[in-house]
mmCIF file with all atom_site columns, C-alpha atoms in Angstrom:
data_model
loop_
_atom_site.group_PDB
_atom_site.id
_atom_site.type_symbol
_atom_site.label_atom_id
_atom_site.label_alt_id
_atom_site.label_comp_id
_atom_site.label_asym_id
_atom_site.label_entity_id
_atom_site.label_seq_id
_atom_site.pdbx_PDB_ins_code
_atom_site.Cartn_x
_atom_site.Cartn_y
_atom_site.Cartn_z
_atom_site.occupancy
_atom_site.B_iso_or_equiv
_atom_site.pdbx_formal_charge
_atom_site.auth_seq_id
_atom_site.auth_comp_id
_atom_site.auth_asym_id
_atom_site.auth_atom_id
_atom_site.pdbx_PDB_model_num
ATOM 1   C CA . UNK U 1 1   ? -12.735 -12.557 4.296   1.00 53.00 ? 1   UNK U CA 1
ATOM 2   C CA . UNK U 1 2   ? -13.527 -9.072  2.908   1.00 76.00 ? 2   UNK U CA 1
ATOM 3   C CA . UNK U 1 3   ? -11.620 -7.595  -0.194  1.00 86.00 ? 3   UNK U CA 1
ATOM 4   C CA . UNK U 1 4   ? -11.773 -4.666  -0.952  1.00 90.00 ? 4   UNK U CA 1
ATOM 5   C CA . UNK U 1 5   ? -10.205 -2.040  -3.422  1.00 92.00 ? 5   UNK U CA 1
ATOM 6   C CA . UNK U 1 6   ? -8.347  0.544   -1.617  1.00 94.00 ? 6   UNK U CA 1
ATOM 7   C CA . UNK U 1 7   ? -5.584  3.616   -2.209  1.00 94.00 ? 7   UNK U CA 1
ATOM 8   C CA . UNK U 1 8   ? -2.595  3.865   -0.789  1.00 95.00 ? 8   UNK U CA 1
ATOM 9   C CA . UNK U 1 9   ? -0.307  6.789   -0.225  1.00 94.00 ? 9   UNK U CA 1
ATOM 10  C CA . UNK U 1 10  ? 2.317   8.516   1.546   1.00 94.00 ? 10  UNK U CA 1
ATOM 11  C CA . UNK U 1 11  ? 3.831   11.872  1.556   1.00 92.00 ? 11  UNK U CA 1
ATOM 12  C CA . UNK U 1 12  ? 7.797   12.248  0.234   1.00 88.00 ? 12  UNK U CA 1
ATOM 13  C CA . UNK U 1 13  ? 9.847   14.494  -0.532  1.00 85.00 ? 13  UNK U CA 1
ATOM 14  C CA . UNK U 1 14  ? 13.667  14.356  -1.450  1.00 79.00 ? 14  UNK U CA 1
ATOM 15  C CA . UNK U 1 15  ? 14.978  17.492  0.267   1.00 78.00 ? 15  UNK U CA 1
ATOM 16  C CA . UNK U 1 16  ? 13.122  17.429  3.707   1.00 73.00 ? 16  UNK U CA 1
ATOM 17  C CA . UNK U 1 17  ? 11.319  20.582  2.715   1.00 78.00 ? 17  UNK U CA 1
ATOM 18  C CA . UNK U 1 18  ? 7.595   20.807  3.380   1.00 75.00 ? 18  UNK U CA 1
ATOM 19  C CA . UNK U 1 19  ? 7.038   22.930  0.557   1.00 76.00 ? 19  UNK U CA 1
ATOM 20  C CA . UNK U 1 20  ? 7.986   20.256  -1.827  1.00 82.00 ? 20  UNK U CA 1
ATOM 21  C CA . UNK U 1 21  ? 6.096   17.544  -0.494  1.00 86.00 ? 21  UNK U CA 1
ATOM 22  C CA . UNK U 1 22  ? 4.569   14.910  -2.743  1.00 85.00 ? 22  UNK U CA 1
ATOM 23  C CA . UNK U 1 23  ? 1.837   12.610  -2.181  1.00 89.00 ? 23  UNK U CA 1
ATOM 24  C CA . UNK U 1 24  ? 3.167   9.144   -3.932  1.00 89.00 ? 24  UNK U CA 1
ATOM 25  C CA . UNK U 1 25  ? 0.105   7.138   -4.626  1.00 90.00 ? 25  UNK U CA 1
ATOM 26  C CA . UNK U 1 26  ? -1.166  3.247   -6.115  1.00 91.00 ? 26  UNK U CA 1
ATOM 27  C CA . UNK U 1 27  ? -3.995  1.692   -5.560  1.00 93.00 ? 27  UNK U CA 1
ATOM 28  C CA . UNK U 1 28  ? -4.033  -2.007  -3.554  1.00 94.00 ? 28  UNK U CA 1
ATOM 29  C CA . UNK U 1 29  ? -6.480  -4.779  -2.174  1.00 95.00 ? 29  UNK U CA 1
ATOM 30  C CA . UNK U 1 30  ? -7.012  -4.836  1.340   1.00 93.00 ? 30  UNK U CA 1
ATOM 31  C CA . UNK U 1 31  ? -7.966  -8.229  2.389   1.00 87.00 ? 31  UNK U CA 1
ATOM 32  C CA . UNK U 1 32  ? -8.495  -9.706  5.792   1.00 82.00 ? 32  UNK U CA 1
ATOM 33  C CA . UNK U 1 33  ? -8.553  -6.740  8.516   1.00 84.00 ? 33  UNK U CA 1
ATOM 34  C CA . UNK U 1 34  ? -5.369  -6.472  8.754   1.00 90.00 ? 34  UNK U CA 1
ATOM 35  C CA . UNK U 1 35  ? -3.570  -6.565  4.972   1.00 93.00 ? 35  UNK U CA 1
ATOM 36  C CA . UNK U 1 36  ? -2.917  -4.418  1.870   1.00 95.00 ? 36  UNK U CA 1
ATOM 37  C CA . UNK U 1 37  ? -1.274  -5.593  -1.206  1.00 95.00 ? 37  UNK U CA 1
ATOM 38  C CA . UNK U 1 38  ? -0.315  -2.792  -3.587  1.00 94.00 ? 38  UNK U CA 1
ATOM 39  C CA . UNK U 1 39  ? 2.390   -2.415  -6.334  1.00 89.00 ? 39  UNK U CA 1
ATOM 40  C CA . UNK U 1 40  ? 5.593   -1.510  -6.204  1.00 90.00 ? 40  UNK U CA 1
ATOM 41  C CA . UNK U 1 41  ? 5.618   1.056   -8.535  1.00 87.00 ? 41  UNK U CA 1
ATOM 42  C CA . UNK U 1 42  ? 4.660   3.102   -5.246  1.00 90.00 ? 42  UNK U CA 1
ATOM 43  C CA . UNK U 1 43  ? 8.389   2.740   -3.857  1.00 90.00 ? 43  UNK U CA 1
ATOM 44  C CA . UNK U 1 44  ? 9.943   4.652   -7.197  1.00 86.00 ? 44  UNK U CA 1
ATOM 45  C CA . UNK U 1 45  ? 10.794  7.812   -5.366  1.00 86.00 ? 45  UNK U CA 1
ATOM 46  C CA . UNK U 1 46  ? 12.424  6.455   -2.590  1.00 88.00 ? 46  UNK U CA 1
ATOM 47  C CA . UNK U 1 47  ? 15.946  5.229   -2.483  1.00 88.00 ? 47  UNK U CA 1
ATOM 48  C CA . UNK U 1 48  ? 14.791  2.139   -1.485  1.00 90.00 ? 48  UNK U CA 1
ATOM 49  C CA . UNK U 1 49  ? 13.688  1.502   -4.753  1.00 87.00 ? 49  UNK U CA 1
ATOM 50  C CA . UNK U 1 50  ? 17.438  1.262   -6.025  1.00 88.00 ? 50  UNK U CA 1
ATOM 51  C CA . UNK U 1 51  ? 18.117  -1.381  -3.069  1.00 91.00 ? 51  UNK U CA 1
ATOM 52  C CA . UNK U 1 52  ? 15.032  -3.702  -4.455  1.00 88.00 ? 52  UNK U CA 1
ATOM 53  C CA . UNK U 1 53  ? 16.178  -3.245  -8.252  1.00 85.00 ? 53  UNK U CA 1
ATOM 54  C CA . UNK U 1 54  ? 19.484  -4.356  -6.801  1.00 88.00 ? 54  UNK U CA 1
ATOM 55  C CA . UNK U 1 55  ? 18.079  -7.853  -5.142  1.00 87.00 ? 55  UNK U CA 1
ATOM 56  C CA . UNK U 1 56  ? 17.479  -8.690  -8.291  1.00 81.00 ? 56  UNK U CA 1
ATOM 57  C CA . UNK U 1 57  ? 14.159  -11.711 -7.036  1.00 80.00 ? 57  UNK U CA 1
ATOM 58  C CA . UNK U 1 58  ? 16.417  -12.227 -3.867  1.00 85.00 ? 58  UNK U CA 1
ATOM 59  C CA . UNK U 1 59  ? 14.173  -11.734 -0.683  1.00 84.00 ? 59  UNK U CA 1
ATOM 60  C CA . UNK U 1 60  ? 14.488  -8.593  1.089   1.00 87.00 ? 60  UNK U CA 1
ATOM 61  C CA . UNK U 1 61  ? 14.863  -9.371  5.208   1.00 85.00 ? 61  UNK U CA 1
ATOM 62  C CA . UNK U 1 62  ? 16.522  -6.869  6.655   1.00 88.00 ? 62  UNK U CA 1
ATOM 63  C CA . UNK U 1 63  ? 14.439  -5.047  9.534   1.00 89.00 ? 63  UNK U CA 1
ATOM 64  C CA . UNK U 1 64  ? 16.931  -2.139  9.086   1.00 91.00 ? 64  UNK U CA 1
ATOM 65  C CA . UNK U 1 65  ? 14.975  -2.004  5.591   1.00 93.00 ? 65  UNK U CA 1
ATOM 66  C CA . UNK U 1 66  ? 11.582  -1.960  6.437   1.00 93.00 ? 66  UNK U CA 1
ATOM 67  C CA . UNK U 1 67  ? 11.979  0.253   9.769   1.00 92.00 ? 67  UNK U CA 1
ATOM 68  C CA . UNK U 1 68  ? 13.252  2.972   6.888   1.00 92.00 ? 68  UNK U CA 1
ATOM 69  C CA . UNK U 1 69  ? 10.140  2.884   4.557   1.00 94.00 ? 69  UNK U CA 1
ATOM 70  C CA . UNK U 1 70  ? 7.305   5.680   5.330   1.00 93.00 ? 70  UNK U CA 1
ATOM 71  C CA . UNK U 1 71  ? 4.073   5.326   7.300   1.00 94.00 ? 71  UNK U CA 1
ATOM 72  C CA . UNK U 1 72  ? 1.622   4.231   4.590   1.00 95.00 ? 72  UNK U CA 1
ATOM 73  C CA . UNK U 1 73  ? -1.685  5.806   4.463   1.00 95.00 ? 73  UNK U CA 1
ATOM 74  C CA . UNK U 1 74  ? -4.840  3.270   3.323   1.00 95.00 ? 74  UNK U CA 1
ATOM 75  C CA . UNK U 1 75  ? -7.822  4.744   2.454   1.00 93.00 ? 75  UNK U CA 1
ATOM 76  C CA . UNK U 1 76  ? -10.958 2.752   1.825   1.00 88.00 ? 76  UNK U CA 1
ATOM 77  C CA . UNK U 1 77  ? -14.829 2.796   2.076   1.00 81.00 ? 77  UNK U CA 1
ATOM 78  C CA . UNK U 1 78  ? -16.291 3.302   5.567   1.00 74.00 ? 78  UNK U CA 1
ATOM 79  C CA . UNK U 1 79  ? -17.269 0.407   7.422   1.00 66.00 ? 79  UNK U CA 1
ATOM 80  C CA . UNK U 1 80  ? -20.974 0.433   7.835   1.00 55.00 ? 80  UNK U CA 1
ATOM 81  C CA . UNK U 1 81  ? -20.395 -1.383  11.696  1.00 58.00 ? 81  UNK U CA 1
ATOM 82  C CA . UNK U 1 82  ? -18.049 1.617   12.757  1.00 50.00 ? 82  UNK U CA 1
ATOM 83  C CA . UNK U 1 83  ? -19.952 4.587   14.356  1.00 54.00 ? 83  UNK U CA 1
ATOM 84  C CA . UNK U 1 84  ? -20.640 7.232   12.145  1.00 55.00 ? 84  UNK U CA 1
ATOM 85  C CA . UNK U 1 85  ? -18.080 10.473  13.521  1.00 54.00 ? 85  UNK U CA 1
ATOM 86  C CA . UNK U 1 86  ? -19.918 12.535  11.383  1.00 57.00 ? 86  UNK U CA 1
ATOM 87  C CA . UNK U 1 87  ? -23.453 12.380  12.644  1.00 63.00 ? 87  UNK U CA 1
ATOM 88  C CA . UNK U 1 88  ? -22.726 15.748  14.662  1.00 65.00 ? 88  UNK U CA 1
ATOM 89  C CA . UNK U 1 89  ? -21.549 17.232  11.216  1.00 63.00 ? 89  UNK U CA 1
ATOM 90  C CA . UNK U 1 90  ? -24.528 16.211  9.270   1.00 61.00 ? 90  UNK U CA 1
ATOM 91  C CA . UNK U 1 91  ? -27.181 17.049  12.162  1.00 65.00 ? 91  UNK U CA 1
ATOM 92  C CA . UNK U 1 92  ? -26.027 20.597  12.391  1.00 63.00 ? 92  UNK U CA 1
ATOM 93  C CA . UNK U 1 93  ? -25.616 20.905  8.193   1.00 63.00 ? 93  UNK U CA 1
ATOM 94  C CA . UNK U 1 94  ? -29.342 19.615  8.232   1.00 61.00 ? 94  UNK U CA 1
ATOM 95  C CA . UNK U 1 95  ? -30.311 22.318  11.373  1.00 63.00 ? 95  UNK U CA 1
ATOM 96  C CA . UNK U 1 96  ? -28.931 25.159  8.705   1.00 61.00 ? 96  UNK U CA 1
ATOM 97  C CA . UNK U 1 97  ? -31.018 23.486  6.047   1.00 56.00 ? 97  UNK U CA 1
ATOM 98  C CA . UNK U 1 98  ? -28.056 21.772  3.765   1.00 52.00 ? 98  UNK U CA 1
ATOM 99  C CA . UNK U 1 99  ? -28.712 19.797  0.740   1.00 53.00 ? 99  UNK U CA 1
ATOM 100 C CA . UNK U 1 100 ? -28.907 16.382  2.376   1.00 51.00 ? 100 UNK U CA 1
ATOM 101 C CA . UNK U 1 101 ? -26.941 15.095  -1.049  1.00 53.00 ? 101 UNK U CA 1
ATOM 102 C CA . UNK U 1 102 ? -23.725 16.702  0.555   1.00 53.00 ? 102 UNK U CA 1
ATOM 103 C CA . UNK U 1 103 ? -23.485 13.404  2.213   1.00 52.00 ? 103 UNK U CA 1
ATOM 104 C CA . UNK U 1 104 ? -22.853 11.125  -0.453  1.00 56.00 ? 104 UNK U CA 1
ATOM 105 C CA . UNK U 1 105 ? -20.109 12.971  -0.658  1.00 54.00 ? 105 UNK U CA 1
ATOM 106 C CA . UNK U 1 106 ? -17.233 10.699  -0.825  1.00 52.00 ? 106 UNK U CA 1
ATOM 107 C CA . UNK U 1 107 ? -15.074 12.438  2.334   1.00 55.00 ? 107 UNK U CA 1
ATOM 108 C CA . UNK U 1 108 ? -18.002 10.910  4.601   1.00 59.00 ? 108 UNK U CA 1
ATOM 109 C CA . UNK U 1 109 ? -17.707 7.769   3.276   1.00 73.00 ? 109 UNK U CA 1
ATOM 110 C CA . UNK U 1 110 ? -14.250 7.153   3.278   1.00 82.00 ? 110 UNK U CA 1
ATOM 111 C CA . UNK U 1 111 ? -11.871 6.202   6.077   1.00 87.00 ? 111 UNK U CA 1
ATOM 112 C CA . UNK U 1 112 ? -7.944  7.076   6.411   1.00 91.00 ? 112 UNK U CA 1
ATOM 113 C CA . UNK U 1 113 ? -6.007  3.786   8.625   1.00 93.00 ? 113 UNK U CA 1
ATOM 114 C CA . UNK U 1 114 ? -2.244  3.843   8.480   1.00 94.00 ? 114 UNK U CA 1
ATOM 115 C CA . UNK U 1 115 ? 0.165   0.951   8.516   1.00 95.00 ? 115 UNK U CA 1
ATOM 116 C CA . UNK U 1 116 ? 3.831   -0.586  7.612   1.00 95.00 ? 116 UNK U CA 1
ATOM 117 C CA . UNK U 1 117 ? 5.229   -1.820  4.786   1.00 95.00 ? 117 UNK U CA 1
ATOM 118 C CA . UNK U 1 118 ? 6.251   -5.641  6.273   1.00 93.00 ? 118 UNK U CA 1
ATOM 119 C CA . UNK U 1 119 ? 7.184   -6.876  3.203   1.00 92.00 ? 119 UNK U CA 1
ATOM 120 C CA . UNK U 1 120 ? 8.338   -6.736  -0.435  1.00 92.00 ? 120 UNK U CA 1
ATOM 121 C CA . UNK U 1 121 ? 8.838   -9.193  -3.205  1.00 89.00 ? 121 UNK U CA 1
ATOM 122 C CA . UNK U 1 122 ? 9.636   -9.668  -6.607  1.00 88.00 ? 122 UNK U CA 1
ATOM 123 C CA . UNK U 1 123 ? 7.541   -12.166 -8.626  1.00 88.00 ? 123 UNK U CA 1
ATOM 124 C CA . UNK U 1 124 ? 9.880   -13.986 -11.586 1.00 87.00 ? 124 UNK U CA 1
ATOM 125 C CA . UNK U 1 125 ? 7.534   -14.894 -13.437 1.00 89.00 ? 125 UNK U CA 1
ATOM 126 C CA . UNK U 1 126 ? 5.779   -11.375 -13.918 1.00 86.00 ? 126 UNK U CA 1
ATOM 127 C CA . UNK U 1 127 ? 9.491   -10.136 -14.135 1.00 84.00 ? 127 UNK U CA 1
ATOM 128 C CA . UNK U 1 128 ? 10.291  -12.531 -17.029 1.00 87.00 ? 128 UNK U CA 1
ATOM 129 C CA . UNK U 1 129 ? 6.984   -11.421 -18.703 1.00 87.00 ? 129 UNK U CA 1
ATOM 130 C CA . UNK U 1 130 ? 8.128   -7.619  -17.971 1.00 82.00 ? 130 UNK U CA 1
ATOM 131 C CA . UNK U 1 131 ? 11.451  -8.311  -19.863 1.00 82.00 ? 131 UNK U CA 1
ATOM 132 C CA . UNK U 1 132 ? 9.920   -10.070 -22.835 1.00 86.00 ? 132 UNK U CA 1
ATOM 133 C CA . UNK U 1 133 ? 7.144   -8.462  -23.340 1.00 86.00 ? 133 UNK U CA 1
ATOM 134 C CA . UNK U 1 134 ? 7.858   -4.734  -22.535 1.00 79.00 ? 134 UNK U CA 1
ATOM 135 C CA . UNK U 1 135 ? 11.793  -4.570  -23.761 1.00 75.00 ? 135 UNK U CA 1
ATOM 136 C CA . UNK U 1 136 ? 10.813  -1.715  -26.022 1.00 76.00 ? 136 UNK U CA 1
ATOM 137 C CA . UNK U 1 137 ? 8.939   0.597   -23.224 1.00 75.00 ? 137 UNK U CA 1
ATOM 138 C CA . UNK U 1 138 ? 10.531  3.349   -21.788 1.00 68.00 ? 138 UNK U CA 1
ATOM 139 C CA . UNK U 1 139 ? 9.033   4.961   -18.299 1.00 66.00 ? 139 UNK U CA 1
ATOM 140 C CA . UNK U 1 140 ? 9.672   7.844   -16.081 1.00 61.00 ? 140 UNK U CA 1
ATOM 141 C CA . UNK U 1 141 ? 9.740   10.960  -16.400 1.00 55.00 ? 141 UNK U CA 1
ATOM 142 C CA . UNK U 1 142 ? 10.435  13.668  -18.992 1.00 55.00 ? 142 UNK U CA 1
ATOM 143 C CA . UNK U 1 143 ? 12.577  15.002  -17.017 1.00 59.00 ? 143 UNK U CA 1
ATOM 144 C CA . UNK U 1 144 ? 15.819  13.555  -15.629 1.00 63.00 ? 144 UNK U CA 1
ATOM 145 C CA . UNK U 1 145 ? 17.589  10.394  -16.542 1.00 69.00 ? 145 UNK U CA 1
ATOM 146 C CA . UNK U 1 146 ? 15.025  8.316   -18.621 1.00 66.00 ? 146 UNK U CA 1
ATOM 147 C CA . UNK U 1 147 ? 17.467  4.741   -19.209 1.00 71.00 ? 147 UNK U CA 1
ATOM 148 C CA . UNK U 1 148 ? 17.943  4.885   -15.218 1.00 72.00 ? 148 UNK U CA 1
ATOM 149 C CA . UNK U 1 149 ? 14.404  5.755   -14.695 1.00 70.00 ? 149 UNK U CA 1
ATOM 150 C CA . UNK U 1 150 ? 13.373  3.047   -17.364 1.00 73.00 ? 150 UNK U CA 1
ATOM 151 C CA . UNK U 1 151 ? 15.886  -0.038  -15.929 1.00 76.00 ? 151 UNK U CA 1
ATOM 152 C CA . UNK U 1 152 ? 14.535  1.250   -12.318 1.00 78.00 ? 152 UNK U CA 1
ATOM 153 C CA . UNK U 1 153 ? 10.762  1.331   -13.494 1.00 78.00 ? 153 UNK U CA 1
ATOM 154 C CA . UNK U 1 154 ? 10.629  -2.260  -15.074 1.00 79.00 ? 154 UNK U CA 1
ATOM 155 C CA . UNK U 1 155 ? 11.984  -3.423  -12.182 1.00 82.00 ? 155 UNK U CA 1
ATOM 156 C CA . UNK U 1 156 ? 9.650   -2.157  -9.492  1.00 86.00 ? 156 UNK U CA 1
ATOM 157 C CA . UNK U 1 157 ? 6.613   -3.801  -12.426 1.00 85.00 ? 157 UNK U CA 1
ATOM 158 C CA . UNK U 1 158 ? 7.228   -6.844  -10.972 1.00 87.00 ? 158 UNK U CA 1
ATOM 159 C CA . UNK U 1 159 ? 7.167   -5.827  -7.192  1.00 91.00 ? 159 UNK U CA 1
ATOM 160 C CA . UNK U 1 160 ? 4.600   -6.612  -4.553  1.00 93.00 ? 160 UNK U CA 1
ATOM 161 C CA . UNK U 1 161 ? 4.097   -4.884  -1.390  1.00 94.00 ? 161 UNK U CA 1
ATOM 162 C CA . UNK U 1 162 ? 2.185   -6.127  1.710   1.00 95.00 ? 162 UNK U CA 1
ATOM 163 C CA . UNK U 1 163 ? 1.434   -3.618  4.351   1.00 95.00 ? 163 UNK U CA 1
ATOM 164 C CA . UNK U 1 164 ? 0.133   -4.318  7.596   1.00 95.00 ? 164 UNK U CA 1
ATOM 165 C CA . UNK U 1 165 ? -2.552  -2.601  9.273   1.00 93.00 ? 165 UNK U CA 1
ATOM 166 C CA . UNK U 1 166 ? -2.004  -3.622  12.411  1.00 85.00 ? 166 UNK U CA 1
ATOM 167 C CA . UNK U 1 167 ? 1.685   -2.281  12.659  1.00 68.00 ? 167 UNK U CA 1
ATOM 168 C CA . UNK U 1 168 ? 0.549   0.652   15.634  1.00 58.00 ? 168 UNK U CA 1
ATOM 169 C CA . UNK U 1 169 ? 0.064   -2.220  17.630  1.00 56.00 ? 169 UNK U CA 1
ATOM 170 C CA . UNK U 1 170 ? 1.828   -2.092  20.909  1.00 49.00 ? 170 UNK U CA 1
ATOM 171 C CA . UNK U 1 171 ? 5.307   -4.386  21.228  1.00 52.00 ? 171 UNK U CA 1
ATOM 172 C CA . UNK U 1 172 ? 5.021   -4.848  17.313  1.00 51.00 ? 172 UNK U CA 1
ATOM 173 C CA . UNK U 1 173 ? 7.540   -6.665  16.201  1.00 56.00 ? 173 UNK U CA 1
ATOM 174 C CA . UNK U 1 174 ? 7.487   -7.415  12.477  1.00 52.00 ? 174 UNK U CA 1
ATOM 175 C CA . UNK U 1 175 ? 9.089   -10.809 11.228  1.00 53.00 ? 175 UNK U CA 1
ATOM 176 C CA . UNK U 1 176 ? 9.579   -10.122 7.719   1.00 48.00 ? 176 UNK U CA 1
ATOM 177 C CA . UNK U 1 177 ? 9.915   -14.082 6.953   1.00 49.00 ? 177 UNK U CA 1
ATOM 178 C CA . UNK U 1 178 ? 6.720   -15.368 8.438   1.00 54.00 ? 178 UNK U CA 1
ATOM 179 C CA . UNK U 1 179 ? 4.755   -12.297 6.819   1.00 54.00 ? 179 UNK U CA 1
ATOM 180 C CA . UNK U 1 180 ? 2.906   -14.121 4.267   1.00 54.00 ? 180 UNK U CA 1
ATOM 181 C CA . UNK U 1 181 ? 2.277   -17.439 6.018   1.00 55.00 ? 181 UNK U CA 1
ATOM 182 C CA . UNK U 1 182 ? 0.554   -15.993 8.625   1.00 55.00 ? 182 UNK U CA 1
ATOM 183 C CA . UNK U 1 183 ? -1.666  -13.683 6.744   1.00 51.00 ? 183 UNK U CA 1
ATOM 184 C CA . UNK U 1 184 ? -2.599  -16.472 4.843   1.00 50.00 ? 184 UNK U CA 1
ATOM 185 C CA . UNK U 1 185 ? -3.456  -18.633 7.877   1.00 54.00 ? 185 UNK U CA 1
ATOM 186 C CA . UNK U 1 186 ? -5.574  -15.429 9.079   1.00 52.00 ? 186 UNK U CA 1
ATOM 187 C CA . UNK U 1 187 ? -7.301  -15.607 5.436   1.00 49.00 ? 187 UNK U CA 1
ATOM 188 C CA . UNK U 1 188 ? -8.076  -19.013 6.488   1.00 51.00 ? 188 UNK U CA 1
ATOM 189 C CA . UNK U 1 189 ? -9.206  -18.834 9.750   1.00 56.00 ? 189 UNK U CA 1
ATOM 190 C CA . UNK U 1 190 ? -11.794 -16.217 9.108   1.00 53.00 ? 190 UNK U CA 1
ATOM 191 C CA . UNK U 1 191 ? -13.352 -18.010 6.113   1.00 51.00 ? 191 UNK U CA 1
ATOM 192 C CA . UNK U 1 192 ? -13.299 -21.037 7.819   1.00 54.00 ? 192 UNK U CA 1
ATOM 193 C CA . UNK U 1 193 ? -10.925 -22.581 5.083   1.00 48.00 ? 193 UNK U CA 1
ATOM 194 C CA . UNK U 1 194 ? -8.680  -25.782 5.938   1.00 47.00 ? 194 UNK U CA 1
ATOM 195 C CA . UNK U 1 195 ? -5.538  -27.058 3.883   1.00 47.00 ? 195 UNK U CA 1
ATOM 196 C CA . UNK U 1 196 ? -8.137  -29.290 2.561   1.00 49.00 ? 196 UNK U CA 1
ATOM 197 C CA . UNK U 1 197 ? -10.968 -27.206 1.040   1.00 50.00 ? 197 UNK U CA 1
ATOM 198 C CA . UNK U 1 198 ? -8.849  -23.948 0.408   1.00 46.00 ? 198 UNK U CA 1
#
């Protein structure tokens, strides 16, 4: 099984307009082919956010949920296997005699796949260790409401998100409860693990 750090992002904005569109990002482990764990600090500007705060550790299930959460954006290093789209780039920089160092830039080496957030959880024991340990900590932003930013905030520290990669898949159906079980039985199966070694 390959892990590997990766970022993940999507574009908001609050008011529909494109000229105030933000890129929300958070960086995440992408493990197996097909799954990205990230933080759920990432959901803060959505209203979402209020709805997880709200279960309060209680799974969230509801497909109606997840179908409203954006398109999530993973970016990570290019696979060495996948064929190189920008041969016909670098060819024709090298024809017009181009540094050849332009290639290490990092926009050739990097790869954009999209997926679906499938689920979200709230760990209680990282949310005990939230409360006791960072009771004094205030975060958000300067501007605004900073308690309701703060109560929101320390809640989302104890959130985990798990995207799927494979959510453009025709007939995809996500089943929020079986989420985690079966990317752990994928983890399994590709490292060759059995209940009994893993």
């Amino acid at each position: 099984m390959g892990v590997e750090g990766v970022m993940v992002t999507y574009n908001y904005s609050d008011d529909g307009e494109l000229a105030n569109i933000l890129t929300v990002a958070a960086s995440g482990i992408k493990y197996s082919n097909r799954w990205v764990l990230t933080h759920g600090s990432i959901l803060s500007p959505l209203k979402q956010a209020k709805i997880i705060k709200d279960a309060r550790g209680k799974p969230i299930l509801s497909d109606d949920f997840y179908n409203q959460l954006p398109e999530m954006y993973v970016t990570c290093e290019k696979d060495s296997k996948m064929p190189n789209v920008y041969e016909g780039v670098e060819k024709l920089s090298r024809e017009r005699n181009c540094d050849d160092s332009d290639f290490e830039h990092t926009s050739y080496q990097a790869r954009v796949m999209t997926g679906r957030i499938c689920h979200v959880w709230q760990c209680p024991v990282l949310d005990r260790c939230v409360d006791d340990i960072l009771y004094s900590w205030t975060i958000g932003h300067r501007d605004g409401d900073v308690e309701k930013q703060t109560q929101l905030g320390k809640a989302l520290l104890s959130v985990f998100v798990l995207i799927d990669l494979e959510s453009d898949v025709a007939d995809y159906e996500p089943d929020s409860k079986n989420v985690i079980q079966d990317g752990f039985c994928q983890c399994q199966d590709e490292d060759g693990l059995t209940p009994e070694n893993a």
